[in-house]
Amino acid sequence: MDELRVWNVVRTDAEIFAGYNAELTSGTGLVSRWGFNDGSGTSAVNSIAGAPAATS
């Protein structure tokens, strides 16, 4: 898994397909996004301001 996004809106098939290989860090309804690009450690930074980090 390269990236995890959480949305609070319903997205169409076309919207999902358009963003499939893109590194999205903003958008209407995007409430959390972890890019897993940190390289090492036990937490992943959330790209959305005010949203929680992920920890193992």
Backbone atoms as SQL, in Angstrom:
CREATE TABLE atoms (id INTEGER PRIMARY KEY, chain TEXT, resi INTEGER, resn TEXT, atom TEXT, x REAL, y REAL, z REAL);
INSERT INTO atoms VALUES
  (1, 'A', 1, 'MET', 'N', 0.845, -1.160, 0.000),
  (2, 'A', 1, 'MET', 'CA', 0.000, 0.000, 0.000),
  (3, 'A', 1, 'MET', 'C', 0.897, 1.232, 0.000),
  (4, 'A', 2, 'ASP', 'N', 0.608, 2.157, -0.886),
  (5, 'A', 2, 'ASP', 'CA', 1.423, 3.356, -1.018),
  (6, 'A', 2, 'ASP', 'C', 0.800, 4.558, -0.333),
  (7, 'A', 3, 'GLU', 'N', -0.515, 4.579, -0.236),
  (8, 'A', 3, 'GLU', 'CA', -1.203, 5.754, 0.279),
  (9, 'A', 3, 'GLU', 'C', -2.590, 5.353, 0.771),
  (10, 'A', 4, 'LEU', 'N', -3.056, 6.007, 1.818),
  (11, 'A', 4, 'LEU', 'CA', -4.407, 5.775, 2.323),
  (12, 'A', 4, 'LEU', 'C', -5.109, 7.115, 2.440),
  (13, 'A', 5, 'ARG', 'N', -6.305, 7.198, 1.869),
  (14, 'A', 5, 'ARG', 'CA', -7.106, 8.425, 1.934),
  (15, 'A', 5, 'ARG', 'C', -8.468, 8.110, 2.530),
  (16, 'A', 6, 'VAL', 'N', -8.984, 9.038, 3.336),
  (17, 'A', 6, 'VAL', 'CA', -10.326, 8.917, 3.904),
  (18, 'A', 6, 'VAL', 'C', -11.120, 10.142, 3.464),
  (19, 'A', 7, 'TRP', 'N', -12.281, 9.888, 2.869),
  (20, 'A', 7, 'TRP', 'CA', -13.158, 10.947, 2.366),
  (21, 'A', 7, 'TRP', 'C', -14.461, 10.932, 3.154),
  (22, 'A', 8, 'ASN', 'N', -15.101, 12.100, 3.293),
  (23, 'A', 8, 'ASN', 'CA', -16.418, 12.158, 3.926),
  (24, 'A', 8, 'ASN', 'C', -17.506, 12.472, 2.899),
  (25, 'A', 9, 'VAL', 'N', -17.216, 12.209, 1.641),
  (26, 'A', 9, 'VAL', 'CA', -18.172, 12.383, 0.545),
  (27, 'A', 9, 'VAL', 'C', -18.140, 11.135, -0.333),
  (28, 'A', 10, 'VAL', 'N', -19.213, 10.920, -1.066),
  (29, 'A', 10, 'VAL', 'CA', -19.251, 9.825, -2.035),
  (30, 'A', 10, 'VAL', 'C', -18.508, 10.281, -3.280),
  (31, 'A', 11, 'ARG', 'N', -17.602, 9.433, -3.766),
  (32, 'A', 11, 'ARG', 'CA', -16.841, 9.766, -4.979),
  (33, 'A', 11, 'ARG', 'C', -17.288, 8.863, -6.116),
  (34, 'A', 12, 'THR', 'N', -17.341, 9.436, -7.310),
  (35, 'A', 12, 'THR', 'CA', -17.755, 8.668, -8.480),
  (36, 'A', 12, 'THR', 'C', -16.615, 7.767, -8.936),
  (37, 'A', 13, 'ASP', 'N', -16.939, 6.795, -9.764),
  (38, 'A', 13, 'ASP', 'CA', -15.903, 5.936, -10.349),
  (39, 'A', 13, 'ASP', 'C', -14.873, 6.778, -11.090),
  (40, 'A', 14, 'ALA', 'N', -15.335, 7.790, -11.818),
  (41, 'A', 14, 'ALA', 'CA', -14.435, 8.649, -12.598),
  (42, 'A', 14, 'ALA', 'C', -13.484, 9.424, -11.683),
  (43, 'A', 15, 'GLU', 'N', -13.975, 9.930, -10.553),
  (44, 'A', 15, 'GLU', 'CA', -13.122, 10.660, -9.612),
  (45, 'A', 15, 'GLU', 'C', -12.068, 9.735, -9.005),
  (46, 'A', 16, 'ILE', 'N', -12.474, 8.542, -8.652),
  (47, 'A', 16, 'ILE', 'CA', -11.535, 7.576, -8.077),
  (48, 'A', 16, 'ILE', 'C', -10.470, 7.203, -9.099),
  (49, 'A', 17, 'PHE', 'N', -10.883, 6.916, -10.308),
  (50, 'A', 17, 'PHE', 'CA', -9.943, 6.545, -11.364),
  (51, 'A', 17, 'PHE', 'C', -8.972, 7.684, -11.662),
  (52, 'A', 18, 'ALA', 'N', -9.472, 8.932, -11.703),
  (53, 'A', 18, 'ALA', 'CA', -8.625, 10.088, -12.016),
  (54, 'A', 18, 'ALA', 'C', -7.551, 10.306, -10.952),
  (55, 'A', 19, 'GLY', 'N', -7.834, 9.964, -9.697),
  (56, 'A', 19, 'GLY', 'CA', -6.870, 10.169, -8.632),
  (57, 'A', 19, 'GLY', 'C', -6.097, 8.936, -8.236),
  (58, 'A', 20, 'TYR', 'N', -6.315, 7.837, -8.939),
  (59, 'A', 20, 'TYR', 'CA', -5.730, 6.547, -8.571),
  (60, 'A', 20, 'TYR', 'C', -4.208, 6.591, -8.455),
  (61, 'A', 21, 'ASN', 'N', -3.524, 7.167, -9.419),
  (62, 'A', 21, 'ASN', 'CA', -2.062, 7.227, -9.406),
  (63, 'A', 21, 'ASN', 'C', -1.533, 8.612, -9.071),
  (64, 'A', 22, 'ALA', 'N', -2.390, 9.488, -8.572),
  (65, 'A', 22, 'ALA', 'CA', -1.982, 10.845, -8.220),
  (66, 'A', 22, 'ALA', 'C', -1.730, 10.937, -6.716),
  (67, 'A', 23, 'GLU', 'N', -0.854, 11.828, -6.334),
  (68, 'A', 23, 'GLU', 'CA', -0.585, 12.068, -4.923),
  (69, 'A', 23, 'GLU', 'C', -1.439, 13.258, -4.490),
  (70, 'A', 24, 'LEU', 'N', -2.675, 12.986, -4.088),
  (71, 'A', 24, 'LEU', 'CA', -3.617, 14.032, -3.695),
  (72, 'A', 24, 'LEU', 'C', -3.386, 14.423, -2.242),
  (73, 'A', 25, 'THR', 'N', -3.243, 15.715, -1.990),
  (74, 'A', 25, 'THR', 'CA', -3.077, 16.192, -0.619),
  (75, 'A', 25, 'THR', 'C', -4.176, 17.170, -0.223),
  (76, 'A', 26, 'SER', 'N', -5.129, 17.394, -1.119),
  (77, 'A', 26, 'SER', 'CA', -6.275, 18.245, -0.806),
  (78, 'A', 26, 'SER', 'C', -7.412, 17.885, -1.744),
  (79, 'A', 27, 'GLY', 'N', -8.595, 18.317, -1.394),
  (80, 'A', 27, 'GLY', 'CA', -9.767, 18.072, -2.218),
  (81, 'A', 27, 'GLY', 'C', -11.015, 18.116, -1.366),
  (82, 'A', 28, 'THR', 'N', -12.134, 18.428, -1.976),
  (83, 'A', 28, 'THR', 'CA', -13.396, 18.502, -1.258),
  (84, 'A', 28, 'THR', 'C', -13.724, 17.154, -0.622),
  (85, 'A', 29, 'GLY', 'N', -13.870, 17.150, 0.680),
  (86, 'A', 29, 'GLY', 'CA', -14.234, 15.928, 1.384),
  (87, 'A', 29, 'GLY', 'C', -13.070, 15.065, 1.831),
  (88, 'A', 30, 'LEU', 'N', -11.846, 15.420, 1.466),
  (89, 'A', 30, 'LEU', 'CA', -10.684, 14.634, 1.901),
  (90, 'A', 30, 'LEU', 'C', -10.379, 15.006, 3.350),
  (91, 'A', 31, 'VAL', 'N', -10.578, 14.066, 4.273),
  (92, 'A', 31, 'VAL', 'CA', -10.408, 14.367, 5.697),
  (93, 'A', 31, 'VAL', 'C', -9.113, 13.808, 6.284),
  (94, 'A', 32, 'SER', 'N', -8.524, 12.805, 5.653),
  (95, 'A', 32, 'SER', 'CA', -7.244, 12.252, 6.098),
  (96, 'A', 32, 'SER', 'C', -6.507, 11.662, 4.913),
  (97, 'A', 33, 'ARG', 'N', -5.172, 11.786, 4.946),
  (98, 'A', 33, 'ARG', 'CA', -4.349, 11.207, 3.882),
  (99, 'A', 33, 'ARG', 'C', -2.965, 10.898, 4.444),
  (100, 'A', 34, 'TRP', 'N', -2.595, 9.628, 4.393),
  (101, 'A', 34, 'TRP', 'CA', -1.273, 9.193, 4.821),
  (102, 'A', 34, 'TRP', 'C', -0.524, 8.699, 3.591),
  (103, 'A', 35, 'GLY', 'N', 0.633, 9.311, 3.301),
  (104, 'A', 35, 'GLY', 'CA', 1.389, 8.979, 2.101),
  (105, 'A', 35, 'GLY', 'C', 2.403, 7.864, 2.285),
  (106, 'A', 36, 'PHE', 'N', 2.710, 7.497, 3.507),
  (107, 'A', 36, 'PHE', 'CA', 3.681, 6.433, 3.797),
  (108, 'A', 36, 'PHE', 'C', 5.025, 6.667, 3.105),
  (109, 'A', 37, 'ASN', 'N', 5.446, 7.939, 3.038),
  (110, 'A', 37, 'ASN', 'CA', 6.715, 8.290, 2.398),
  (111, 'A', 37, 'ASN', 'C', 7.805, 8.619, 3.414),
  (112, 'A', 38, 'ASP', 'N', 7.582, 8.314, 4.677),
  (113, 'A', 38, 'ASP', 'CA', 8.504, 8.710, 5.731),
  (114, 'A', 38, 'ASP', 'C', 9.793, 7.894, 5.752),
  (115, 'A', 39, 'GLY', 'N', 9.785, 6.716, 5.188),
  (116, 'A', 39, 'GLY', 'CA', 10.994, 5.915, 5.090),
  (117, 'A', 39, 'GLY', 'C', 11.233, 4.975, 6.255),
  (118, 'A', 40, 'SER', 'N', 11.027, 5.435, 7.479),
  (119, 'A', 40, 'SER', 'CA', 11.228, 4.574, 8.636),
  (120, 'A', 40, 'SER', 'C', 10.441, 5.130, 9.816),
  (121, 'A', 41, 'GLY', 'N', 10.407, 4.370, 10.891),
  (122, 'A', 41, 'GLY', 'CA', 9.707, 4.806, 12.092),
  (123, 'A', 41, 'GLY', 'C', 8.427, 4.031, 12.312),
  (124, 'A', 42, 'THR', 'N', 7.684, 4.456, 13.332),
  (125, 'A', 42, 'THR', 'CA', 6.459, 3.748, 13.693),
  (126, 'A', 42, 'THR', 'C', 5.210, 4.599, 13.502),
  (127, 'A', 43, 'SER', 'N', 5.342, 5.745, 12.831),
  (128, 'A', 43, 'SER', 'CA', 4.171, 6.580, 12.575),
  (129, 'A', 43, 'SER', 'C', 4.215, 7.127, 11.154),
  (130, 'A', 44, 'ALA', 'N', 3.047, 7.477, 10.652),
  (131, 'A', 44, 'ALA', 'CA', 2.923, 8.067, 9.317),
  (132, 'A', 44, 'ALA', 'C', 2.254, 9.425, 9.465),
  (133, 'A', 45, 'VAL', 'N', 2.839, 10.425, 8.844),
  (134, 'A', 45, 'VAL', 'CA', 2.327, 11.787, 8.924),
  (135, 'A', 45, 'VAL', 'C', 1.062, 11.918, 8.088),
  (136, 'A', 46, 'ASN', 'N', 0.069, 12.588, 8.635),
  (137, 'A', 46, 'ASN', 'CA', -1.167, 12.866, 7.919),
  (138, 'A', 46, 'ASN', 'C', -0.982, 14.192, 7.189),
  (139, 'A', 47, 'SER', 'N', -1.253, 14.242, 5.897),
  (140, 'A', 47, 'SER', 'CA', -1.062, 15.444, 5.092),
  (141, 'A', 47, 'SER', 'C', -2.146, 16.491, 5.305),
  (142, 'A', 48, 'ILE', 'N', -3.220, 16.138, 5.987),
  (143, 'A', 48, 'ILE', 'CA', -4.331, 17.049, 6.202),
  (144, 'A', 48, 'ILE', 'C', -4.167, 17.718, 7.568),
  (145, 'A', 49, 'ALA', 'N', -4.123, 19.040, 7.581),
  (146, 'A', 49, 'ALA', 'CA', -3.926, 19.790, 8.825),
  (147, 'A', 49, 'ALA', 'C', -4.992, 19.439, 9.856),
  (148, 'A', 50, 'GLY', 'N', -4.554, 19.169, 11.084),
  (149, 'A', 50, 'GLY', 'CA', -5.467, 18.868, 12.177),
  (150, 'A', 50, 'GLY', 'C', -5.930, 17.425, 12.247),
  (151, 'A', 51, 'ALA', 'N', -5.573, 16.617, 11.275),
  (152, 'A', 51, 'ALA', 'CA', -5.968, 15.209, 11.267),
  (153, 'A', 51, 'ALA', 'C', -4.900, 14.381, 11.990),
  (154, 'A', 52, 'PRO', 'N', -5.269, 13.246, 12.563),
  (155, 'A', 52, 'PRO', 'CA', -4.321, 12.463, 13.361),
  (156, 'A', 52, 'PRO', 'C', -3.268, 11.735, 12.523),
  (157, 'A', 53, 'ALA', 'N', -2.105, 11.522, 13.130),
  (158, 'A', 53, 'ALA', 'CA', -1.066, 10.694, 12.518),
  (159, 'A', 53, 'ALA', 'C', -1.443, 9.229, 12.722),
  (160, 'A', 54, 'ALA', 'N', -0.878, 8.362, 11.921),
  (161, 'A', 54, 'ALA', 'CA', -1.088, 6.920, 12.073),
  (162, 'A', 54, 'ALA', 'C', 0.115, 6.350, 12.817),
  (163, 'A', 55, 'THR', 'N', -0.123, 5.482, 13.776),
  (164, 'A', 55, 'THR', 'CA', 0.966, 4.850, 14.523),
  (165, 'A', 55, 'THR', 'C', 0.763, 3.347, 14.575),
  (166, 'A', 56, 'SER', 'N', 1.867, 2.651, 14.734),
  (167, 'A', 56, 'SER', 'CA', 1.775, 1.186, 14.830),
  (168, 'A', 56, 'SER', 'C', 1.888, 0.743, 16.261);
